[in-house]
CSV table of N, CA, C and O and ligand atoms in Angstrom, one decimal:
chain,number,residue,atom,x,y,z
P,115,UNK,N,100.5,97.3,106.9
P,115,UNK,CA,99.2,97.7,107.4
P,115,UNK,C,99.2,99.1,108.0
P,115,UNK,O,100.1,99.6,108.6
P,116,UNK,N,98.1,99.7,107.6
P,116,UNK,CA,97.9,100.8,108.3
P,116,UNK,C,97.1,101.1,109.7
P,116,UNK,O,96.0,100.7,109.7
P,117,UNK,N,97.6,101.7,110.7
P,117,UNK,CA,97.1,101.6,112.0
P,117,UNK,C,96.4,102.7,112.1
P,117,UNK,O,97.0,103.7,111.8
P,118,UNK,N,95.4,102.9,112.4
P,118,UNK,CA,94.8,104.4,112.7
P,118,UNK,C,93.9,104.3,114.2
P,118,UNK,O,93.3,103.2,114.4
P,119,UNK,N,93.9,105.4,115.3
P,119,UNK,CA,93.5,105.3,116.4
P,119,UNK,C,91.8,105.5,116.1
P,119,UNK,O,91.1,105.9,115.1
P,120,UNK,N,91.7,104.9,117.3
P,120,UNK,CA,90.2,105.9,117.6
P,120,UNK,C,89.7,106.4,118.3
P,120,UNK,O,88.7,107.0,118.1
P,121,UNK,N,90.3,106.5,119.1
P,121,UNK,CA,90.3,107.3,120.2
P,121,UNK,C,91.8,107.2,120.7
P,121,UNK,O,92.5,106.2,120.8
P,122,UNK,N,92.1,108.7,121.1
P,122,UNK,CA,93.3,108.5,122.2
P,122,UNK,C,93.0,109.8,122.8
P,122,UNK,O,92.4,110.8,122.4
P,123,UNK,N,93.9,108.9,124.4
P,123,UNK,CA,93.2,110.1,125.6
P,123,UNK,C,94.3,109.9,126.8
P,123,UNK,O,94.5,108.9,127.5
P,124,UNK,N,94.9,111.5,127.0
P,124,UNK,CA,96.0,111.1,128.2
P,124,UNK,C,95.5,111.7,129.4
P,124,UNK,O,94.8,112.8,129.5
P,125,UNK,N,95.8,111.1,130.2
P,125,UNK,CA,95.3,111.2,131.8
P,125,UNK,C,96.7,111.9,132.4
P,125,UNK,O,97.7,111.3,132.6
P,126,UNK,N,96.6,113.1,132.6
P,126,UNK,CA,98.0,113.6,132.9
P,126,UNK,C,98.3,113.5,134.1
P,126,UNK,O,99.4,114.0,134.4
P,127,UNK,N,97.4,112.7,135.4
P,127,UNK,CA,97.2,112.4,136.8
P,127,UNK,C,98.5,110.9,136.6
P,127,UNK,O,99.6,110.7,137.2
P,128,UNK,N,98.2,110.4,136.1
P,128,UNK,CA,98.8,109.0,136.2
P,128,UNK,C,99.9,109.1,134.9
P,128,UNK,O,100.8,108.3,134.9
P,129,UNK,N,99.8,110.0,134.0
P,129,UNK,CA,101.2,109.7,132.7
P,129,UNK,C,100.8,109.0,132.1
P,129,UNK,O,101.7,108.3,131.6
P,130,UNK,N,99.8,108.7,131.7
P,130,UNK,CA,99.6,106.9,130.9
P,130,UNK,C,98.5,107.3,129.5
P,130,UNK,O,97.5,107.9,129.7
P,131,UNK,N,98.9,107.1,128.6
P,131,UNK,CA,98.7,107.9,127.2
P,131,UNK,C,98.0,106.2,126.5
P,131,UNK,O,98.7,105.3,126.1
P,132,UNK,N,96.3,106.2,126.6
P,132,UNK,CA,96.0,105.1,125.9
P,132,UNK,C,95.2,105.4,124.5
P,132,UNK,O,94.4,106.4,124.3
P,133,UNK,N,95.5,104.3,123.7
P,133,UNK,CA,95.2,104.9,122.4
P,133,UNK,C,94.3,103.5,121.5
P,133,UNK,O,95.0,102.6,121.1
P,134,UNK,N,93.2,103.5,121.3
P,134,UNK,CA,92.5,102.1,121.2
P,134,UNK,C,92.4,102.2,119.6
P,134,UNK,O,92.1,103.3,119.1
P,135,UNK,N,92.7,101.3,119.0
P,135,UNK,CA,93.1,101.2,117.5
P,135,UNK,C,91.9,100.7,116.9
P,135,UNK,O,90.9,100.3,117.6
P,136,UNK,N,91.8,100.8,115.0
P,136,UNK,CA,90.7,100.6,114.5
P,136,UNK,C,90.5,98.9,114.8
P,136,UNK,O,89.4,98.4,115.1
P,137,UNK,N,91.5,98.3,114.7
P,137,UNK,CA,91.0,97.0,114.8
P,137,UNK,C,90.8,96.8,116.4
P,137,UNK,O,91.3,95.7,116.5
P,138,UNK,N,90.3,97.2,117.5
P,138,UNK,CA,89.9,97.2,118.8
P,138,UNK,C,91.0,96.9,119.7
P,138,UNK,O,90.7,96.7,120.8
P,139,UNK,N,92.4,96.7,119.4
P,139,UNK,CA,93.6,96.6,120.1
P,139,UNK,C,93.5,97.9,120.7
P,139,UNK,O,93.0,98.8,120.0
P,140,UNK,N,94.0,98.2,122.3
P,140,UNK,CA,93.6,99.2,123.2
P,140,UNK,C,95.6,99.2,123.8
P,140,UNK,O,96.1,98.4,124.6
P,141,UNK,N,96.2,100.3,123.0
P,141,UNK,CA,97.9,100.2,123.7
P,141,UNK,C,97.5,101.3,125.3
P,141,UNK,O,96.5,102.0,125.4
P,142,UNK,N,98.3,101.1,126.0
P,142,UNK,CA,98.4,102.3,127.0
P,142,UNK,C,100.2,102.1,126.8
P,142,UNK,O,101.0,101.2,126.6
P,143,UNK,N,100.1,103.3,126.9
P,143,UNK,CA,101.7,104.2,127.3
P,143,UNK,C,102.2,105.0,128.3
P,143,UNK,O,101.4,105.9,128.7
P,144,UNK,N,103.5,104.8,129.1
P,144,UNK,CA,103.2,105.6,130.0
P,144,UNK,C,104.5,107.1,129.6
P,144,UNK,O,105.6,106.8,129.2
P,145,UNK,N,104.3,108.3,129.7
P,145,UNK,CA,104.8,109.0,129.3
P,145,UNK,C,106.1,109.1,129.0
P,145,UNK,O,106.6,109.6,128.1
P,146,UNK,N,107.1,108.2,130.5
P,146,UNK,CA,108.6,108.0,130.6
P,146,UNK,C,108.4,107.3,129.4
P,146,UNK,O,109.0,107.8,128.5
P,147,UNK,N,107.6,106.1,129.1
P,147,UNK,CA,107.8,105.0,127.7
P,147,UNK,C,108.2,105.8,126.8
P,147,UNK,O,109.3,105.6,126.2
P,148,UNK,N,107.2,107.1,126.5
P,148,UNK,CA,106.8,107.4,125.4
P,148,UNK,C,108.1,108.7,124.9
P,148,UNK,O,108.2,109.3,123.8
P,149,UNK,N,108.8,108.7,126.0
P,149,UNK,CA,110.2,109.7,126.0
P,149,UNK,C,110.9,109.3,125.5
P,149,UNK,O,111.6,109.9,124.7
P,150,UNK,N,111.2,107.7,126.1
P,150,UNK,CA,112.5,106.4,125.4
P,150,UNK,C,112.4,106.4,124.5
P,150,UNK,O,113.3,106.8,123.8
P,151,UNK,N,111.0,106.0,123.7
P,151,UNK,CA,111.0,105.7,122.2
P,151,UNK,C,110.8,106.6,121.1
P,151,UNK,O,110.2,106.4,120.0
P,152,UNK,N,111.4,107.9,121.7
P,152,UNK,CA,111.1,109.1,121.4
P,152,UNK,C,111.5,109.0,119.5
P,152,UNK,O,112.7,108.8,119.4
P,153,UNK,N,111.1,109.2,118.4
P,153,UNK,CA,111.7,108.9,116.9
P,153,UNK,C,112.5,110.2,116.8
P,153,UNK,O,112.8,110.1,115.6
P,154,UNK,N,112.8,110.8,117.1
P,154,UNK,CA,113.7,112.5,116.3
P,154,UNK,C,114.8,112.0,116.2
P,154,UNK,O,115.2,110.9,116.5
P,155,UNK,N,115.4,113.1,115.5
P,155,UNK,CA,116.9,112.6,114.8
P,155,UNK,C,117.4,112.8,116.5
P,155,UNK,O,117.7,111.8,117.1
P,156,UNK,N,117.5,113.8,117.1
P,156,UNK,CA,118.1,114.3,118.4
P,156,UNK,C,118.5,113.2,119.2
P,156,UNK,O,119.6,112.9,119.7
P,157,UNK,N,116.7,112.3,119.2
P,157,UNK,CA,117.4,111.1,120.4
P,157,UNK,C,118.1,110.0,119.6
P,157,UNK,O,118.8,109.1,120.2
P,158,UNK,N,117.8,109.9,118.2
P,158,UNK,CA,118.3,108.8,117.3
P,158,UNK,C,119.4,108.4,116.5
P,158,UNK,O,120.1,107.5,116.3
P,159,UNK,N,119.3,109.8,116.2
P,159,UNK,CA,120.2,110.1,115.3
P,159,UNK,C,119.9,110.1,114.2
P,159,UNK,O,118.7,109.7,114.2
P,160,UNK,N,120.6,110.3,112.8
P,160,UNK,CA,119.9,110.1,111.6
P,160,UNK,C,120.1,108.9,110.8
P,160,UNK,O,119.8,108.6,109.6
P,161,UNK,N,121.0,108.0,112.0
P,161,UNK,CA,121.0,106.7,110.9
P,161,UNK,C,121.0,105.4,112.3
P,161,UNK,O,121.4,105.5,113.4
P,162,UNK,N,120.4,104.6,111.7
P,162,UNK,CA,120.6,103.5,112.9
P,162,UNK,C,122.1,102.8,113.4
P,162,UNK,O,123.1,102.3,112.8
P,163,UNK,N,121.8,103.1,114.9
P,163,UNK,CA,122.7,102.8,115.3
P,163,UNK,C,123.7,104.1,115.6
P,163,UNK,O,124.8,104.0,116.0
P,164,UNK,N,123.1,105.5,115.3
P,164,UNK,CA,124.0,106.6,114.9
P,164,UNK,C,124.0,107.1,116.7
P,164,UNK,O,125.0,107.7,117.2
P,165,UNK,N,123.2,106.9,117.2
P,165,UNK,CA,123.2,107.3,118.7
P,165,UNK,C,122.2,106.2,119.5
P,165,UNK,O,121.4,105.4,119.0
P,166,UNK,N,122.5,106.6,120.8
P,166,UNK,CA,121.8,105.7,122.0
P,166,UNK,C,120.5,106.7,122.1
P,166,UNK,O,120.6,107.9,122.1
P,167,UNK,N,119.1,105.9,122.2
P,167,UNK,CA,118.0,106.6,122.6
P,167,UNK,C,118.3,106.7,124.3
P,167,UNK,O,119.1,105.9,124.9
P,168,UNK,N,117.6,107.7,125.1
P,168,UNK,CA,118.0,107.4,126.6
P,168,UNK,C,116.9,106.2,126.6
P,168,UNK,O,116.0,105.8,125.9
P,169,UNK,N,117.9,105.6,128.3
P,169,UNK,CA,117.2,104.7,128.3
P,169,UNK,C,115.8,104.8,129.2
P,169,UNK,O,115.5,105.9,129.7
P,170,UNK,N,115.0,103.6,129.4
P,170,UNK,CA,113.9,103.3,129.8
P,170,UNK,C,114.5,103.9,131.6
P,170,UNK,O,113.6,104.0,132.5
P,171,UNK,N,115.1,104.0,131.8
P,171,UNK,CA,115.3,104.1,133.5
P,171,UNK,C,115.8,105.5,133.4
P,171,UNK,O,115.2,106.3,134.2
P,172,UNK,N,116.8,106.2,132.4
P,172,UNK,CA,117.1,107.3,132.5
P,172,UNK,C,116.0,108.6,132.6
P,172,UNK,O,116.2,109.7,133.2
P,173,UNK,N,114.6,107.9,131.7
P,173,UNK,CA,113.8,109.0,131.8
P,173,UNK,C,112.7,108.4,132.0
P,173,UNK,O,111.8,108.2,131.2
P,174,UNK,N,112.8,107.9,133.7
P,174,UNK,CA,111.4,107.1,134.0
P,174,UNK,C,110.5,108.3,134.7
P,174,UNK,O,109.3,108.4,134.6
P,175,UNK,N,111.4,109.4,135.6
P,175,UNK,CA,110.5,110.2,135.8
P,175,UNK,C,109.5,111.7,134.7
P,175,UNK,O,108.7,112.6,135.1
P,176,UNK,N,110.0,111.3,133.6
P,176,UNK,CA,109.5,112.3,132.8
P,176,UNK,C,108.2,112.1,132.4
P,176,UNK,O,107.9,111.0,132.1
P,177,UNK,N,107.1,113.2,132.5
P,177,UNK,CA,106.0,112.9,132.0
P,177,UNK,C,105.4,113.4,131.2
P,177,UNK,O,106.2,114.3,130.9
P,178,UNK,N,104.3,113.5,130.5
P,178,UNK,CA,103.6,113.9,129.5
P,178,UNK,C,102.9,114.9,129.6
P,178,UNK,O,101.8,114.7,130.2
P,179,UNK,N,103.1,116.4,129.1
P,179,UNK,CA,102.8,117.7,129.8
P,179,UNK,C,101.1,118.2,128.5
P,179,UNK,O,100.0,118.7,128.8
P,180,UNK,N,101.7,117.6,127.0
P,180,UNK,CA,100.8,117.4,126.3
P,180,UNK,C,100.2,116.8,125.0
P,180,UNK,O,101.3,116.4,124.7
P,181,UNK,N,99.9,116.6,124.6
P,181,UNK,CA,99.4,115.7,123.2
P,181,UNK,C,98.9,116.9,121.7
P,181,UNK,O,98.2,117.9,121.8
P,182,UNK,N,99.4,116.6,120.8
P,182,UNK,CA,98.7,116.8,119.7
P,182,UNK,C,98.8,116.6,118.4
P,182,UNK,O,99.9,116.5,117.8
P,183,UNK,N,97.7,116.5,117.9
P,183,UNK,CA,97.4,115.8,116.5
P,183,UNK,C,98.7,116.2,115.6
P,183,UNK,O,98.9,117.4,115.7
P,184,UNK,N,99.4,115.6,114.8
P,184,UNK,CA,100.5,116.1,113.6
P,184,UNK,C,99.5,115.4,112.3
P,184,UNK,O,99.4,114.3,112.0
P,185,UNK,N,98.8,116.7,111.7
P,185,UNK,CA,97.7,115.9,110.5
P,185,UNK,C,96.8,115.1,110.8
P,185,UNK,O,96.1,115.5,111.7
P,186,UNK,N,96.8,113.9,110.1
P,186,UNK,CA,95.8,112.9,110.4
P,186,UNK,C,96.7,111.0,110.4
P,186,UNK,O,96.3,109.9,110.6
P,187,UNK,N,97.7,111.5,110.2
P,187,UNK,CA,99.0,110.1,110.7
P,187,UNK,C,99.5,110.1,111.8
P,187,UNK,O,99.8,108.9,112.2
P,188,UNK,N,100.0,111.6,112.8
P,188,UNK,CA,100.7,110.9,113.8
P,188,UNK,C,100.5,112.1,114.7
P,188,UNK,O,99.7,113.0,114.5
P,189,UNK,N,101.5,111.8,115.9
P,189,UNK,CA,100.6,112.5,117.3
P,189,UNK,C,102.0,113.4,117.8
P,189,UNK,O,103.0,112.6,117.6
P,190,UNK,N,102.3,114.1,118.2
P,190,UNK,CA,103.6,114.9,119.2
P,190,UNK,C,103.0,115.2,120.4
P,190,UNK,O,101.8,115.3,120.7
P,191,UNK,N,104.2,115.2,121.2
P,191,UNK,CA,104.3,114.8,123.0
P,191,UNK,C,105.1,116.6,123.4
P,191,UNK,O,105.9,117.2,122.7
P,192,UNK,N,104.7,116.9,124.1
P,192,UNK,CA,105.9,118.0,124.7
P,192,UNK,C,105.8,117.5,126.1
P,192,UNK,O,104.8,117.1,126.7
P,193,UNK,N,107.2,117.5,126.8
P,193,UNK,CA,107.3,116.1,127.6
P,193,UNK,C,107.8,117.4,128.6
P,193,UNK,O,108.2,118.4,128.2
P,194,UNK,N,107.5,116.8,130.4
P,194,UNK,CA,108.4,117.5,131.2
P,194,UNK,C,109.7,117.4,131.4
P,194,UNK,O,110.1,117.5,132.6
P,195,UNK,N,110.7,117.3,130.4
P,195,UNK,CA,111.8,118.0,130.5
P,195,UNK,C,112.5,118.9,129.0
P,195,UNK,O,113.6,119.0,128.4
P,196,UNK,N,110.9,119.3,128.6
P,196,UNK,CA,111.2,120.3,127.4
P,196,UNK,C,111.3,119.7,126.3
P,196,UNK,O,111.2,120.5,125.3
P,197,UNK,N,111.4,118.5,126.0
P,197,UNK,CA,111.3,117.7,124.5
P,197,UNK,C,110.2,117.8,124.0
P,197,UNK,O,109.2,117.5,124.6
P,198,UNK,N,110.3,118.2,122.8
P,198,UNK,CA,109.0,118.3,122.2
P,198,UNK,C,109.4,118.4,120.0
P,198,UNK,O,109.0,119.1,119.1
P,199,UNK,N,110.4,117.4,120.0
P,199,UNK,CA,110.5,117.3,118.4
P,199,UNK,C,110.3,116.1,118.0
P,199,UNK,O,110.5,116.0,116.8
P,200,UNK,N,109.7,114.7,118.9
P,200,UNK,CA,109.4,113.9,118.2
P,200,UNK,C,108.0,113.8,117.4
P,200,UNK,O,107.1,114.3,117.9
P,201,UNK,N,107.8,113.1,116.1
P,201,UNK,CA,106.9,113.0,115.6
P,201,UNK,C,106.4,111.6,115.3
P,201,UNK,O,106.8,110.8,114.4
P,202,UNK,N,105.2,111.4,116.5
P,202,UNK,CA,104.8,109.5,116.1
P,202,UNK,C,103.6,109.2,115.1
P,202,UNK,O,102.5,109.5,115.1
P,203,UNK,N,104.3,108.5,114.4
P,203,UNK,CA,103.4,108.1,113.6
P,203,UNK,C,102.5,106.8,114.2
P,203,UNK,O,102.9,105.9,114.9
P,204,UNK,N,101.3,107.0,113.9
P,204,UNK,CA,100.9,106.1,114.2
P,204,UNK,C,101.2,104.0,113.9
P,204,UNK,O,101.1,103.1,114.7
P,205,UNK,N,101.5,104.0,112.8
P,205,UNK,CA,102.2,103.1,112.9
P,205,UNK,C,103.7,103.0,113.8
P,205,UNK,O,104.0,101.8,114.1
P,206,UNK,N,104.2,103.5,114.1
P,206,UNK,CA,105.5,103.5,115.1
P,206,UNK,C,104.9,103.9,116.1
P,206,UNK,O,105.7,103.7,117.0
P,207,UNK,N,103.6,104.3,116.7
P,207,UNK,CA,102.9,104.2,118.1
P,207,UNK,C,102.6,102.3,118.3
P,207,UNK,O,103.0,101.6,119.2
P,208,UNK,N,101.9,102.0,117.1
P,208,UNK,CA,101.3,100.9,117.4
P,208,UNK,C,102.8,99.8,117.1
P,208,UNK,O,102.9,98.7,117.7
P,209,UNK,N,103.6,100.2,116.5
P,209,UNK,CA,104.8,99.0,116.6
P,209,UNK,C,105.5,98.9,117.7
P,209,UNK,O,106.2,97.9,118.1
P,210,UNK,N,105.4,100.0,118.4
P,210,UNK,CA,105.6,100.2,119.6
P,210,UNK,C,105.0,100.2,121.6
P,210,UNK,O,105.4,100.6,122.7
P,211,UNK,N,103.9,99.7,121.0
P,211,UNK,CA,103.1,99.0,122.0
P,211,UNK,C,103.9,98.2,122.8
P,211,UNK,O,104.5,97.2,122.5
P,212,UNK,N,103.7,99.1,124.1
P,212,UNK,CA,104.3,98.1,125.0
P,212,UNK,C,104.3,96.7,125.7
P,212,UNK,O,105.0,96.0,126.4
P,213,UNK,N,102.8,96.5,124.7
P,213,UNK,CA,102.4,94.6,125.1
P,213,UNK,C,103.5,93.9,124.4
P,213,UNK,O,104.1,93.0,125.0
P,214,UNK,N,104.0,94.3,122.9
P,214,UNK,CA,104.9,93.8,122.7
P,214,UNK,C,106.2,93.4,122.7
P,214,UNK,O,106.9,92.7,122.0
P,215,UNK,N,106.4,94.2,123.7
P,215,UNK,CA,108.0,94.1,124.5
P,215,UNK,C,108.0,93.3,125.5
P,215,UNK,O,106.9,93.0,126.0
P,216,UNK,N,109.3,92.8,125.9
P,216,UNK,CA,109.6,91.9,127.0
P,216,UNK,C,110.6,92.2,127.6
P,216,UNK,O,111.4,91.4,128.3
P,217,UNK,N,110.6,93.3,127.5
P,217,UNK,CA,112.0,94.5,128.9
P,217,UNK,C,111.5,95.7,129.1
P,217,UNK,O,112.3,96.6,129.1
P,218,UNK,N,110.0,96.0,129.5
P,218,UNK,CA,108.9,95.9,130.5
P,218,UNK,C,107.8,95.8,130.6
P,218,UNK,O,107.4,94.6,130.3
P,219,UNK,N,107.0,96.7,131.0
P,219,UNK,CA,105.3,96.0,131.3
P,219,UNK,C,104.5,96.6,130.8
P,219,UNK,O,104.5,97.8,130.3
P,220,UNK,N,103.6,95.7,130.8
P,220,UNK,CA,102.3,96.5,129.6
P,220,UNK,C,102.5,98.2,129.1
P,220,UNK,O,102.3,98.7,128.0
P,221,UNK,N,102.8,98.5,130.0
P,221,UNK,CA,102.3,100.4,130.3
P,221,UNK,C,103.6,100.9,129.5
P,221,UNK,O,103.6,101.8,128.7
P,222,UNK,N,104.8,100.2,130.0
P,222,UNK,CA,106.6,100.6,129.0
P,222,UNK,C,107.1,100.7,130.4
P,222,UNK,O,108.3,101.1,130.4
P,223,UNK,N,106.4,100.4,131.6
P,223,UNK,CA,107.6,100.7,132.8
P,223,UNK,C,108.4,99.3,132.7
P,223,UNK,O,108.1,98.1,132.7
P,224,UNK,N,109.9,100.3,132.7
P,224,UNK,CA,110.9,99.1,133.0
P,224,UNK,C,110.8,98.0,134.1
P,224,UNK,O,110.3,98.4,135.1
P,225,UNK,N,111.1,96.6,134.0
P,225,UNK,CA,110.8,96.0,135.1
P,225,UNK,C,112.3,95.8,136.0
P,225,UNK,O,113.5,95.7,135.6
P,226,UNK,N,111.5,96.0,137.7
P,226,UNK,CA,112.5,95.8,139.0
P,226,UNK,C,114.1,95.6,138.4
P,226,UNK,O,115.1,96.2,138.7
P,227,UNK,N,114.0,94.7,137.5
P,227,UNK,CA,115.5,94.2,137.8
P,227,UNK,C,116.1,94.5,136.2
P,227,UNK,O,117.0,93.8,135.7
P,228,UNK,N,115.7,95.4,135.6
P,228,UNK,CA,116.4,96.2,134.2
P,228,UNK,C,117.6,97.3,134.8
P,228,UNK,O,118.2,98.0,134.0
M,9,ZN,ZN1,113.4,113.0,120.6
C-alpha cells in the first residue's frame, strides 16, 4: 500500500513532527525518534545488519531543526547534531509510526526502564 500524508507539521517548541495520513491515521514523531530511525546508509549501513542505528537513548536529546519535501514520496530532517542524509519515504514514515512499537511511546520516546 501506498501511504501519502496530508498534512504534516513540525512544532519545533516541543520536537514532535505529526503527519496525518490519507486514510485519517494521525502518526506524531518526536525528533530524537525520528534521528534513531534515521534510513541512510551512514546510520545503517548498506546491508542489514551491516551496522547499529544509534539507539533511542543515545540520541534522545536531538531535535528537529528542519523539514523538507524530497519530491512528492518522502520528507528529509536536518537534525541538531548536523545529520541531514536521511531520506523518509513515506511509507518508512508510516511503517514506522511510533503507535506501532512496543519499546516506546506513542511520540518514539523510549520508555523509563529501556
Ligand atoms: Zn542517517
Amino acid at each position: 500500500m501506498q501511504y501519502t500524508p496530508t498534512a504534516v507539521r513540525l512544532d519545533v517548541k516541543s520536537n514532535l513532527l505529526t503527519v496525518t495520513w490519507s486514510d485519517s491515521h494521525t502518526s506524531r514523531y518526536l525528533g530524537s525518534y525520528l534521528r534513531h530511525v534515521c534510513p541512510c546508509a551512514e546510520c545503517r549501513g548498506h546491508a542489514p545488519g551491516e551496522k547499529e542505528p544509534p539507539s533511542l537513548f543515545a540520541v534522545r536529546d536531538v531535535k528537529v531543526v528542519h523539514v523538507e519535501a524530497v519530491g512528492t514520496y518522502a520528507i528529509s530532517f536536518r537534525f541538531g547534531d548536523g545529520h541531514t542524509t536521511g531520506i523518509y519515504t513515506y511509507d518508512w514514515m508510516r511503517s514506522m509510526c511510533p503507535t506501532e512499537r512496543d519499546d516506546c511511546d506513542d511520540v518514539g520516546a523510549p520508555h523509563a526502564s529501556a
